[in-house]
XYZ file of C-alpha atoms in Angstrom:
739
model
C -23.866 101.484 -28.760
C -24.643 100.871 -32.493
C -20.826 101.258 -33.178
C -20.030 98.412 -30.642
C -22.687 96.256 -32.199
C -21.389 96.783 -35.702
C -17.847 96.029 -34.430
C -18.884 92.856 -32.802
C -20.872 91.725 -36.019
C -17.740 92.373 -38.162
C -15.544 90.357 -35.714
C -17.824 87.397 -35.813
C -18.115 87.402 -39.480
C -14.325 87.600 -40.023
C -13.859 84.489 -37.586
C -16.565 82.535 -39.547
C -14.746 83.284 -42.665
C -11.504 82.207 -41.118
C -12.889 78.834 -40.103
C -14.657 78.408 -43.468
C -11.275 78.998 -45.489
C -9.445 76.691 -43.037
C -11.844 73.944 -43.505
C -11.221 74.126 -47.356
C -7.370 74.153 -47.172
C -6.241 70.579 -47.219
C -3.785 69.397 -44.726
C -0.180 68.948 -46.078
C 0.555 65.433 -47.103
C 3.030 63.759 -44.934
C 5.927 62.450 -47.413
C 7.989 59.427 -47.075
C 11.691 59.059 -47.796
C 12.867 60.090 -51.114
C 13.567 57.319 -53.532
C 15.507 57.439 -56.815
C 14.131 54.556 -58.680
C 13.360 55.346 -62.302
C 10.901 52.355 -62.145
C 7.705 53.242 -60.632
C 5.054 50.319 -60.219
C 1.722 50.322 -58.454
C 1.439 47.378 -56.100
C -1.811 46.242 -57.484
C -0.071 45.762 -61.030
C 1.866 42.648 -60.127
C 0.937 39.208 -61.199
C -0.359 37.431 -58.151
C -2.297 34.236 -57.146
C -5.251 33.982 -55.027
C -4.790 33.054 -51.279
C -6.001 29.479 -50.683
C -7.606 28.932 -47.342
C -7.909 25.155 -47.844
C -4.082 24.713 -48.025
C -3.040 22.458 -45.388
C -1.512 24.259 -42.164
C 1.428 23.058 -40.269
C 1.364 22.938 -36.398
C 4.546 23.486 -34.709
C 4.865 23.764 -30.937
C 1.033 24.644 -30.704
C 1.339 27.184 -33.219
C -0.633 26.885 -36.554
C 1.413 27.944 -39.477
C -0.879 28.886 -42.317
C 0.236 28.532 -46.055
C -2.082 30.019 -48.281
C 0.142 29.460 -51.355
C 0.241 25.639 -51.429
C -0.410 26.149 -55.231
C 3.175 26.458 -55.732
C 4.319 23.193 -54.247
C 3.972 21.529 -57.462
C 6.730 22.767 -59.966
C 5.003 20.898 -62.828
C 1.252 22.455 -62.443
C 0.060 24.680 -65.039
C -0.732 27.217 -62.325
C 3.007 27.387 -61.241
C 4.302 27.266 -64.739
C 2.190 29.891 -65.878
C 2.769 31.924 -63.022
C 6.432 31.697 -63.307
C 6.073 32.787 -66.959
C 4.182 35.965 -65.880
C 6.538 37.135 -63.306
C 9.448 36.690 -65.582
C 7.763 38.332 -68.502
C 6.855 41.146 -66.102
C 10.442 41.664 -65.025
C 11.778 41.213 -68.463
C 9.417 44.004 -69.468
C 10.753 46.143 -66.446
C 14.553 45.434 -66.989
C 14.581 46.190 -70.738
C 13.494 49.610 -70.262
C 16.823 50.460 -68.661
C 18.789 53.173 -70.527
C 22.052 51.109 -69.762
C 20.678 47.842 -70.682
C 23.051 47.465 -73.794
C 25.917 49.004 -72.075
C 25.683 46.762 -68.878
C 25.218 43.570 -71.274
C 27.984 44.303 -73.407
C 30.683 45.233 -70.917
C 29.613 42.397 -68.442
C 30.184 39.900 -71.399
C 33.317 41.534 -72.408
C 34.916 41.341 -68.831
C 33.676 37.715 -68.800
C 35.401 36.836 -71.847
C 38.943 35.337 -70.873
C 40.664 31.961 -70.521
C 40.431 30.600 -67.013
C 43.036 27.857 -65.424
C 42.242 25.996 -62.288
C 43.432 23.519 -59.994
C 47.119 23.561 -61.210
C 48.930 20.472 -59.834
C 51.998 18.508 -60.475
C 51.957 14.470 -60.611
C 55.020 12.890 -61.879
C 56.730 14.909 -64.735
C 53.565 16.586 -65.737
C 51.683 19.598 -64.737
C 47.847 19.435 -64.801
C 45.160 22.038 -64.621
C 41.428 22.750 -65.542
C 40.910 24.953 -68.541
C 37.697 26.745 -69.605
C 36.794 29.488 -71.984
C 33.493 31.308 -72.982
C 32.819 28.545 -75.786
C 33.066 25.742 -73.306
C 30.356 24.678 -70.945
C 32.570 22.530 -69.104
C 36.231 22.407 -68.469
C 39.186 20.435 -70.352
C 41.758 18.804 -68.225
C 45.177 19.942 -69.710
C 48.721 19.174 -68.934
C 52.063 20.399 -69.789
C 55.501 18.719 -69.732
C 57.716 21.153 -67.693
C 56.278 24.336 -66.008
C 56.813 26.353 -69.362
C 55.923 23.792 -71.617
C 53.298 23.669 -74.450
C 49.765 22.678 -73.267
C 47.999 19.555 -74.451
C 44.573 18.170 -73.836
C 44.607 15.200 -71.486
C 40.922 14.620 -70.971
C 38.557 16.552 -73.216
C 35.019 15.080 -72.689
C 32.145 15.319 -74.910
C 29.804 18.280 -74.589
C 27.257 16.489 -72.308
C 30.069 15.309 -69.873
C 31.663 16.998 -67.083
C 34.883 16.027 -65.096
C 34.026 16.360 -61.515
C 36.906 14.889 -59.424
C 40.173 13.032 -59.965
C 42.667 11.085 -58.084
C 46.194 10.459 -59.018
C 48.438 7.732 -57.922
C 51.469 8.686 -55.817
C 53.812 8.404 -58.679
C 51.626 10.236 -61.006
C 51.437 7.179 -63.601
C 47.834 6.687 -62.973
C 44.702 8.725 -62.498
C 41.074 7.858 -61.767
C 38.478 10.561 -62.709
C 34.553 11.139 -62.437
C 32.621 12.086 -65.587
C 29.199 13.252 -64.919
C 26.655 12.633 -67.565
C 24.490 15.749 -67.708
C 21.987 14.061 -69.680
C 21.575 10.962 -67.718
C 22.564 12.731 -64.158
C 24.872 9.870 -63.709
C 28.526 9.781 -62.883
C 31.028 7.050 -63.943
C 34.684 6.642 -62.659
C 37.220 5.892 -65.346
C 41.063 5.454 -65.422
C 43.940 6.606 -67.646
C 47.683 6.379 -67.333
C 50.192 9.146 -67.844
C 50.776 7.950 -71.460
C 47.130 8.929 -72.106
C 46.117 5.302 -72.539
C 42.644 4.724 -71.108
C 41.960 1.601 -69.022
C 39.156 -0.808 -69.483
C 37.991 -0.529 -65.895
C 34.683 1.561 -65.339
C 33.006 2.138 -62.090
C 29.252 3.087 -62.647
C 26.562 4.886 -60.628
C 29.243 6.751 -58.532
C 27.902 8.940 -55.793
C 30.860 10.065 -53.763
C 34.194 11.611 -54.308
C 36.817 9.774 -51.990
C 39.234 7.284 -53.447
C 42.791 6.168 -53.417
C 45.180 3.878 -55.254
C 46.842 1.252 -53.130
C 49.135 -1.834 -53.387
C 51.627 -0.100 -55.912
C 48.725 0.992 -58.161
C 47.402 -2.605 -58.598
C 44.456 -1.964 -56.456
C 41.792 0.989 -55.843
C 39.674 1.835 -52.945
C 36.504 4.006 -53.069
C 33.268 4.684 -51.211
C 29.891 4.468 -52.553
C 26.030 4.172 -51.519
C 24.389 0.768 -51.498
C 21.221 0.325 -49.605
C 21.108 -3.399 -49.776
C 24.351 -3.418 -47.682
C 23.756 -0.367 -45.454
C 20.250 -0.173 -44.188
C 20.391 3.403 -43.384
C 21.931 4.177 -46.887
C 25.255 5.157 -45.711
C 28.343 4.986 -47.789
C 30.219 1.616 -48.035
C 33.969 1.240 -48.608
C 35.015 -0.904 -51.767
C 38.185 -2.524 -53.029
C 38.599 -2.693 -56.666
C 41.358 -4.762 -58.312
C 42.401 -3.035 -61.397
C 41.866 -5.057 -64.562
C 38.586 -6.731 -63.062
C 34.778 -5.960 -63.364
C 33.252 -3.758 -60.853
C 30.879 -6.659 -59.907
C 33.790 -8.500 -58.240
C 34.597 -5.407 -55.984
C 34.875 -6.339 -52.266
C 32.995 -4.391 -49.448
C 35.870 -3.690 -47.126
C 34.138 -1.506 -44.485
C 34.485 -2.462 -40.984
C 31.183 -4.349 -40.127
C 30.705 -1.839 -37.257
C 30.682 1.048 -39.642
C 27.680 -0.301 -41.853
C 25.055 1.671 -39.922
C 27.089 4.990 -39.759
C 28.662 7.281 -42.407
C 32.476 6.763 -43.106
C 34.773 8.067 -45.885
C 38.232 7.643 -46.979
C 40.498 10.314 -45.300
C 43.714 9.249 -46.793
C 46.356 6.448 -47.606
C 49.720 7.156 -45.923
C 52.551 8.222 -48.613
C 54.353 4.838 -47.979
C 51.145 2.909 -48.385
C 51.355 1.310 -45.019
C 47.886 2.761 -43.669
C 44.380 3.585 -44.731
C 42.722 6.221 -42.574
C 39.078 6.695 -42.588
C 36.843 9.364 -41.075
C 33.711 7.888 -38.990
C 30.690 10.023 -38.288
C 29.253 8.671 -35.066
C 27.093 9.706 -32.130
C 24.215 11.995 -31.859
C 26.185 15.021 -33.171
C 27.820 13.027 -36.055
C 31.199 13.952 -34.833
C 34.226 12.740 -37.094
C 36.428 10.243 -35.549
C 39.671 9.070 -37.139
C 40.135 5.315 -37.680
C 43.077 3.343 -39.437
C 43.902 0.031 -40.644
C 47.078 -1.505 -41.744
C 47.566 -2.427 -45.297
C 50.021 -5.439 -44.994
C 48.656 -7.508 -47.859
C 48.692 -6.950 -51.606
C 45.069 -8.314 -51.659
C 41.690 -7.813 -49.894
C 39.138 -10.505 -49.990
C 36.966 -9.369 -47.096
C 36.000 -6.551 -44.729
C 38.896 -4.845 -42.865
C 39.401 -4.344 -39.043
C 39.981 -0.640 -38.136
C 41.418 0.812 -35.036
C 40.615 4.010 -33.362
C 43.301 6.745 -33.864
C 41.372 9.787 -32.583
C 38.187 9.707 -30.875
C 36.105 12.649 -31.278
C 33.722 13.253 -28.273
C 33.218 17.225 -28.579
C 32.359 17.657 -32.250
C 35.848 18.816 -33.155
C 37.228 18.794 -36.651
C 39.933 16.462 -37.587
C 41.418 15.806 -40.987
C 44.303 13.734 -42.044
C 47.020 15.866 -43.983
C 49.776 13.470 -44.466
C 51.435 10.432 -42.900
C 54.630 8.514 -43.151
C 55.733 5.233 -41.115
C 53.910 5.825 -37.857
C 53.632 9.623 -37.854
C 50.288 10.874 -38.751
C 49.978 14.745 -39.344
C 46.384 15.951 -38.734
C 44.456 19.279 -38.718
C 42.126 19.855 -35.802
C 40.613 22.541 -33.850
C 40.499 20.521 -30.636
C 41.387 23.088 -27.788
C 41.725 25.645 -30.415
C 38.880 27.236 -32.416
C 41.397 28.710 -34.881
C 42.843 25.482 -36.056
C 46.132 23.815 -35.577
C 48.221 20.857 -36.831
C 49.181 18.078 -34.397
C 51.317 14.912 -35.071
C 49.758 11.503 -33.868
C 52.464 8.765 -33.437
C 50.566 5.332 -33.789
C 51.488 3.070 -30.965
C 50.462 -0.639 -31.087
C 49.478 -0.290 -27.590
C 46.628 2.114 -28.563
C 48.073 4.921 -26.346
C 48.794 7.152 -29.372
C 51.166 10.136 -28.823
C 49.855 13.697 -29.707
C 52.354 16.498 -30.405
C 51.448 20.073 -31.379
C 53.280 21.115 -34.654
C 51.618 24.260 -35.682
C 50.269 26.050 -32.775
C 47.059 28.041 -32.670
C 47.262 31.765 -32.739
C 44.613 33.980 -31.528
C 43.807 35.949 -34.618
C 44.945 33.534 -37.293
C 42.387 31.097 -38.728
C 43.916 28.132 -40.344
C 41.520 26.747 -43.080
C 43.843 24.479 -45.415
C 47.081 22.529 -45.019
C 49.152 20.414 -47.491
C 52.438 18.750 -47.301
C 55.213 20.038 -49.491
C 57.940 17.398 -49.783
C 58.953 15.231 -47.053
C 60.050 18.081 -44.596
C 57.552 20.902 -45.047
C 53.933 21.829 -44.654
C 51.932 24.922 -46.367
C 48.858 26.242 -45.136
C 46.485 29.027 -45.757
C 45.048 31.271 -42.858
C 42.723 34.316 -42.617
C 43.975 36.991 -40.434
C 40.580 38.921 -40.267
C 39.712 39.161 -44.067
C 43.268 38.810 -45.290
C 44.564 35.455 -46.596
C 47.922 34.438 -46.364
C 49.978 31.383 -47.458
C 52.563 30.048 -44.819
C 55.298 27.567 -45.280
C 56.796 25.812 -42.148
C 58.997 22.944 -41.133
C 57.127 19.740 -40.587
C 59.044 18.638 -37.538
C 58.320 21.668 -35.409
C 56.096 24.029 -37.178
C 58.720 26.874 -37.402
C 57.299 29.333 -40.173
C 60.022 29.844 -42.813
C 58.100 32.046 -45.177
C 54.788 33.856 -45.507
C 53.272 35.009 -48.881
C 50.663 37.524 -49.236
C 50.575 38.640 -53.023
C 47.802 41.624 -52.127
C 44.620 41.681 -50.360
C 42.540 38.851 -51.504
C 42.061 35.229 -51.226
C 43.554 31.747 -51.753
C 41.165 29.734 -53.824
C 43.040 26.650 -54.445
C 46.285 25.391 -52.670
C 48.239 22.169 -53.932
C 51.194 20.286 -52.381
C 52.216 16.854 -51.923
C 54.940 14.865 -50.207
C 56.667 13.956 -53.521
C 57.702 17.219 -54.619
C 59.250 20.677 -52.806
C 56.862 22.519 -55.110
C 53.484 24.008 -54.196
C 50.908 26.049 -56.001
C 48.140 28.514 -55.163
C 45.471 30.333 -56.876
C 44.968 34.053 -55.653
C 42.030 36.519 -56.481
C 39.726 38.947 -55.132
C 36.337 40.414 -56.546
C 38.069 42.722 -58.817
C 41.111 40.881 -59.819
C 41.115 37.707 -61.934
C 43.034 34.750 -60.655
C 46.759 34.496 -60.629
C 48.522 31.106 -60.251
C 51.546 31.123 -58.240
C 54.348 28.618 -57.985
C 56.490 28.221 -54.536
C 59.689 26.201 -54.959
C 61.500 25.025 -51.995
C 65.422 24.999 -52.678
C 68.498 24.934 -50.544
C 71.321 27.391 -49.946
C 74.155 26.613 -47.167
C 71.659 23.931 -46.154
C 68.901 26.587 -45.409
C 65.591 26.479 -47.447
C 65.170 29.238 -49.961
C 61.535 29.828 -51.009
C 60.857 31.452 -54.349
C 57.471 32.829 -55.381
C 56.735 32.978 -59.167
C 53.715 33.707 -61.181
C 52.891 30.952 -63.564
C 49.431 31.983 -64.973
C 47.941 35.479 -64.975
C 44.131 35.606 -66.135
C 43.180 38.711 -67.830
C 39.830 39.736 -69.488
C 39.422 41.995 -72.296
C 39.856 45.609 -71.635
C 40.691 44.839 -67.908
C 42.905 47.270 -65.701
C 42.851 47.401 -62.026
C 45.622 50.164 -61.319
C 43.120 52.794 -60.593
C 41.171 50.597 -57.772
C 41.639 50.878 -54.061
C 41.117 47.531 -52.059
C 41.335 47.610 -48.076
C 39.988 46.027 -45.216
C 37.810 48.328 -42.746
C 37.281 47.496 -39.245
C 34.176 48.474 -37.197
C 33.337 47.918 -33.516
C 29.823 46.601 -32.994
C 27.454 47.850 -30.174
C 28.846 44.861 -28.013
C 32.421 45.932 -28.783
C 33.377 43.253 -31.281
C 35.632 44.294 -34.154
C 33.872 43.330 -37.357
C 36.010 43.474 -40.651
C 34.921 44.118 -44.108
C 36.407 44.193 -47.429
C 35.957 47.495 -49.423
C 36.800 48.214 -52.946
C 36.352 51.521 -54.753
C 38.062 53.639 -57.512
C 40.898 55.893 -56.321
C 38.986 58.900 -57.359
C 36.129 57.992 -54.908
C 35.361 60.884 -52.403
C 33.082 60.646 -49.291
C 30.499 62.923 -50.634
C 27.617 60.804 -49.429
C 26.328 60.231 -52.759
C 28.343 56.977 -54.167
C 26.517 54.116 -55.215
C 27.344 51.331 -52.954
C 26.768 47.430 -53.085
C 26.985 46.023 -49.597
C 27.114 42.011 -49.139
C 28.039 39.776 -46.352
C 30.396 36.758 -46.007
C 28.433 34.048 -44.601
C 28.835 31.267 -47.115
C 31.533 28.619 -47.472
C 35.158 28.922 -48.605
C 33.956 28.392 -52.114
C 31.600 31.328 -52.082
C 31.615 33.435 -55.301
C 32.309 36.578 -53.264
C 35.828 35.515 -52.920
C 36.127 35.172 -56.889
C 36.587 37.836 -59.556
C 33.248 39.274 -60.523
C 32.737 41.016 -63.896
C 29.656 42.711 -62.667
C 31.174 44.014 -59.486
C 34.106 45.231 -61.592
C 31.749 46.977 -63.957
C 29.949 48.561 -60.990
C 33.080 50.162 -59.743
C 34.573 51.237 -62.913
C 31.580 52.458 -64.794
C 29.193 53.470 -62.100
C 31.832 54.768 -59.807
C 30.640 52.465 -57.259
C 31.995 51.171 -54.025
C 31.485 47.383 -53.185
C 31.677 46.293 -49.559
C 31.514 42.657 -47.889
C 31.156 42.315 -44.271
C 32.624 39.505 -42.142
C 29.702 39.343 -39.695
C 29.433 36.870 -37.026
C 27.978 33.726 -38.233
C 30.563 33.598 -41.301
C 32.825 30.710 -41.340
C 36.337 32.563 -41.615
C 37.304 33.371 -38.053
C 36.771 30.181 -36.170
C 33.977 28.107 -34.417
C 33.242 30.632 -31.791
C 32.745 33.367 -34.420
C 30.384 31.128 -36.372
C 28.466 30.020 -33.392
C 28.052 33.650 -32.290
C 26.082 34.386 -35.473
C 23.983 31.221 -35.796
C 20.696 29.964 -34.314
C 19.712 31.796 -31.154
C 22.581 34.182 -31.848
C 21.420 35.043 -35.152
C 20.448 38.648 -34.268
C 24.231 39.258 -33.909
C 24.672 38.665 -37.752
C 21.808 41.121 -38.573
C 23.152 43.705 -35.989
C 26.690 43.581 -37.611
C 25.344 44.018 -40.917
C 23.142 47.024 -39.994
C 26.125 48.593 -38.246
C 27.929 48.674 -41.600
C 24.890 50.095 -43.230
C 24.558 52.968 -40.953
C 28.560 53.538 -40.704
C 28.598 53.812 -44.665
C 25.932 56.366 -44.485
C 27.087 58.194 -41.481
C 30.682 58.590 -42.807
C 29.478 59.842 -46.006
C 30.315 56.814 -48.265
C 26.688 56.851 -49.494
C 23.158 57.564 -48.549
C 20.141 55.151 -48.339
C 18.928 56.255 -51.828
C 22.280 55.068 -53.219
C 22.631 51.671 -51.209
C 21.987 48.353 -52.415
C 22.349 45.173 -50.308
C 22.944 41.812 -51.760
C 22.734 37.964 -50.308
C 22.910 34.739 -51.866
C 22.272 31.439 -50.329
C 22.139 31.577 -46.462
C 23.304 35.323 -46.661
C 20.178 36.065 -48.409
C 18.330 35.399 -45.037
C 20.463 38.566 -43.809
C 19.269 40.678 -46.531
C 15.515 39.723 -46.480
C 15.425 40.462 -42.605
C 17.390 43.827 -42.833
C 15.200 44.941 -45.532
C 12.064 44.272 -43.387
C 13.605 45.799 -40.352
C 15.300 48.939 -41.664
C 13.238 49.798 -44.954
C 14.330 53.505 -44.614
C 18.041 52.645 -44.815
C 17.988 50.565 -47.901
C 17.533 51.638 -51.369
C 17.672 48.209 -53.259
C 17.759 44.579 -51.985
C 18.994 41.678 -54.013
C 18.010 38.112 -52.628
C 19.547 35.511 -55.010
C 18.898 31.736 -54.541
C 17.844 31.720 -50.900
C 15.392 29.406 -49.004
C 13.035 31.844 -47.463
C 10.680 29.490 -45.686
C 12.868 28.238 -42.637
C 9.926 26.538 -40.995
C 9.707 23.803 -43.623
C 13.490 23.157 -43.561
C 12.760 19.313 -42.569
C 10.557 18.778 -45.500
C 13.468 19.682 -48.147
C 16.668 17.676 -48.861
C 20.076 18.890 -49.185
C 19.776 21.876 -47.091
C 21.953 20.966 -44.173
C 23.782 24.262 -44.318
C 20.500 25.917 -43.430
C 19.730 23.441 -40.465
C 23.220 24.357 -39.094
C 22.980 27.990 -39.240
C 19.156 28.406 -38.453
C 18.153 25.413 -36.534
C 15.654 22.721 -36.794
C 12.133 23.956 -36.822
C 10.794 20.620 -35.152
C 12.563 21.163 -31.759
C 13.089 23.989 -29.286
C 15.027 25.988 -32.020
C 11.579 26.596 -33.449
C 11.189 29.736 -31.301
C 14.037 31.736 -32.894
C 13.489 30.263 -36.507
C 9.970 31.578 -36.399
C 11.493 35.119 -35.601
C 13.466 35.238 -38.485
C 11.950 33.128 -41.342
C 11.472 35.689 -44.037
C 8.140 34.234 -45.471
C 6.684 34.216 -41.976
C 7.675 37.738 -40.918
C 6.287 39.986 -43.719
C 4.222 42.833 -42.318
C 2.714 45.795 -43.716
C 4.864 48.924 -43.363
C 3.781 52.176 -41.956
C 1.468 54.299 -44.284
C 4.316 56.603 -45.637
C 7.147 54.029 -45.605
C 7.914 52.192 -49.040
C 9.439 48.735 -49.204
C 12.800 49.087 -50.672
C 13.183 48.161 -54.477
C 13.787 44.365 -54.428
C 14.843 41.737 -57.032
C 14.383 37.942 -56.018
C 16.007 35.289 -58.128
C 16.273 31.499 -58.166
C 16.589 28.356 -60.208
C 13.553 26.139 -60.858
C 15.855 23.169 -61.317
C 17.752 21.536 -59.326
C 16.651 23.454 -56.416
C 12.915 24.063 -56.885
C 12.254 24.389 -53.053
C 14.047 27.861 -53.252
C 11.943 29.074 -56.152
C 8.688 27.674 -54.350
C 9.644 29.595 -51.048
C 10.439 32.656 -53.222
C 6.951 32.552 -54.997
C 5.262 32.375 -51.634
C 7.374 35.093 -50.213
C 6.646 37.408 -53.267
C 2.877 36.833 -53.025
C 2.808 37.266 -49.367
C 4.585 40.581 -49.712
C 2.208 41.717 -52.420
C -0.798 40.826 -50.154
C 0.547 42.810 -47.140
C 1.487 45.900 -49.059
C -1.968 45.883 -50.554
C -3.578 45.793 -47.131
C -2.496 49.409 -46.429
C -3.135 52.609 -48.638
C 0.634 52.883 -49.165
C 2.456 54.852 -51.985
C 4.460 51.821 -52.649
C 5.897 52.355 -56.255
C 9.435 50.897 -55.589
C 9.543 47.792 -57.790
C 9.481 44.326 -56.315
C 10.168 41.751 -59.212
C 11.626 38.238 -59.564
C 13.240 36.067 -62.072
C 13.488 32.358 -62.147
C 15.744 30.465 -64.519
C 14.915 27.039 -65.551
C 18.474 25.388 -65.433
C 18.351 21.661 -66.648
C 21.640 19.665 -66.486
C 21.262 18.712 -70.212
C 20.479 22.308 -71.248
C 23.450 24.188 -73.339
C 21.957 27.359 -72.274
C 22.622 26.873 -68.570
C 25.783 29.086 -68.619
C 24.025 31.615 -70.546
C 21.087 31.888 -68.156
C 23.411 32.200 -65.076
C 25.300 34.902 -67.042
C 21.992 36.664 -67.769
C 21.127 36.712 -63.982
C 24.181 38.736 -63.173
C 23.608 41.324 -65.739
C 19.868 41.436 -64.820
C 20.874 42.312 -61.067
C 23.252 45.030 -62.281
C 20.441 46.551 -64.560
C 18.117 46.321 -61.607
C 20.413 48.211 -59.374
C 21.303 50.671 -61.978
C 17.519 51.577 -62.557
C 16.478 51.714 -58.850
C 19.659 53.768 -57.552
C 19.343 56.142 -60.699
C 23.022 55.305 -61.688
C 24.927 57.318 -64.326
C 26.934 55.299 -66.838
C 30.567 56.370 -67.377
C 32.183 55.429 -70.528
C 35.929 54.439 -70.246
């Protein structure tokens, strides 16, 4: 009996010890995803401003939108300037700790150090082009007599001036050009002849770029804004007789056009007709009107007749015209674009004929005449840009040029010459200018492609680079193309540094151009660069664009996320080695993907993006945002509310970190972008402080103060590219490779 009592006592004693010890053993700490950032910053360490509950709230469709950071709405206030200075200094301190700071700065500068040639054109006997080098803030307009002749300066403006636009007369004997004064922020239009003699004529306070010579170079027409004539501040057409003062210029706009926007499309090659584009109706669709220029003098407003009425927001643009035949680019009945011929009939029943027919996978984006019998056009087939030459009478393709995978940045041709020129490049290939000459053999056209100018940075070589187009099928079975670039030695080992961006900007997007920083990323970090053509981009027709904007914007996000997951699942990279990048409207994609999928992203770069989409109507010059995202003051508010980055920041789960993030912007001339970024940063800091998170991934920003009259503007923009690359190298823990 005593033995049983003793055994029971021992048993109870061991149980008590067991539970006592168990209480003392701490539970294992749940860990989040591994991060490789060499920068660790506690969320409480960042410069922040106090939230202000007295800030005015905005009421949209019954919802009160609070803005506790109204302090940033005045760019000149001491609070704003001090905060920008503090956040910039904080970021500078972080970036300068990089082990690769000197290497990256030195090599980006080296790869940026080369002469550039742009807008190569032939007028009369001369070949004209814009020339720039690293010592020039703005370009010089040069020319050469003969394709291989010596270069000479034609217009070399003072340091404060920049050549913005120009227009030659048909015979090349006269040129009008716009000089923008960066000190005064004003533009003057001047005139020069092919002998280099400047005319006395000067047109002041110019704010539009459309212009043309008429009446055998004795007259000149242009548009400009003048509130006293157009009550809604729409542009007005003027006639200027060369040799007279601007004060004597005659308003030639049709009186019915004064309340709506209208611009010069073209003067026919025989000087017979003037064509204008008129933006009318609620959707501002552009219709084409014409007027016969029968007299060699204009003393009053002109009477225009309708050529093409636009009732469905189609695109129309006059390419060329001779006698009564007008060649027009349009997407009417074809979202991928086509060329039609409209024959002017005095009865008004103009005859339309298809010349270049639409093809399902070929998106035409630029068309020019080449001589009197041919047209040249560029077109995207998925993400590959091609240059086509065809007969003007029937659209029959006679030759297609595709130098390599890349993009045509500039295409020039006119009806005076059988020569055409185009500039071709991609993110790791500097621009090459090509000439195409149409000659004849046995009465058949013979087209020859010739390299005219090849631009090459110091220590540059692309022989070991692979450029290809990848195609993935989305969840809803849509093929999404992407451009992918890497070194030929790259293997799918799941450990490659990768930079993923998206094509959602215009054709002039910098993503199409040679990028010294992207070239360095591949060459010295053995990285992969990938750009996705998500729905919502402008390079596959109107339907493709519409399927990724406004209420369909989630398609754009999903297409991008699909590539993120694919690059990871196919062992190109892993989350810890993946950086995503977006500028302008594509930065909205990056901000939303970062918020929705923080576990899949290592680093996010958001450059120059308006992050407050609910205030679009209070800002000027953001029509591209309104077109892509919608109007916050109508029914489109509902989905704008869903993906406006500033208004959708939420604290993450306890063990999930926000990816390393670098936000950049310019204080001038687009302070609204900086304002929204400052609010975004502070709201993000606020939300991350609300939870006891282990957030140490850096979230920094840099805002550059670019004034038009500052000599350092170019240097600042250059520094921005370097800083972004330094941040990526720090947060993805990249290893430098000397080559």
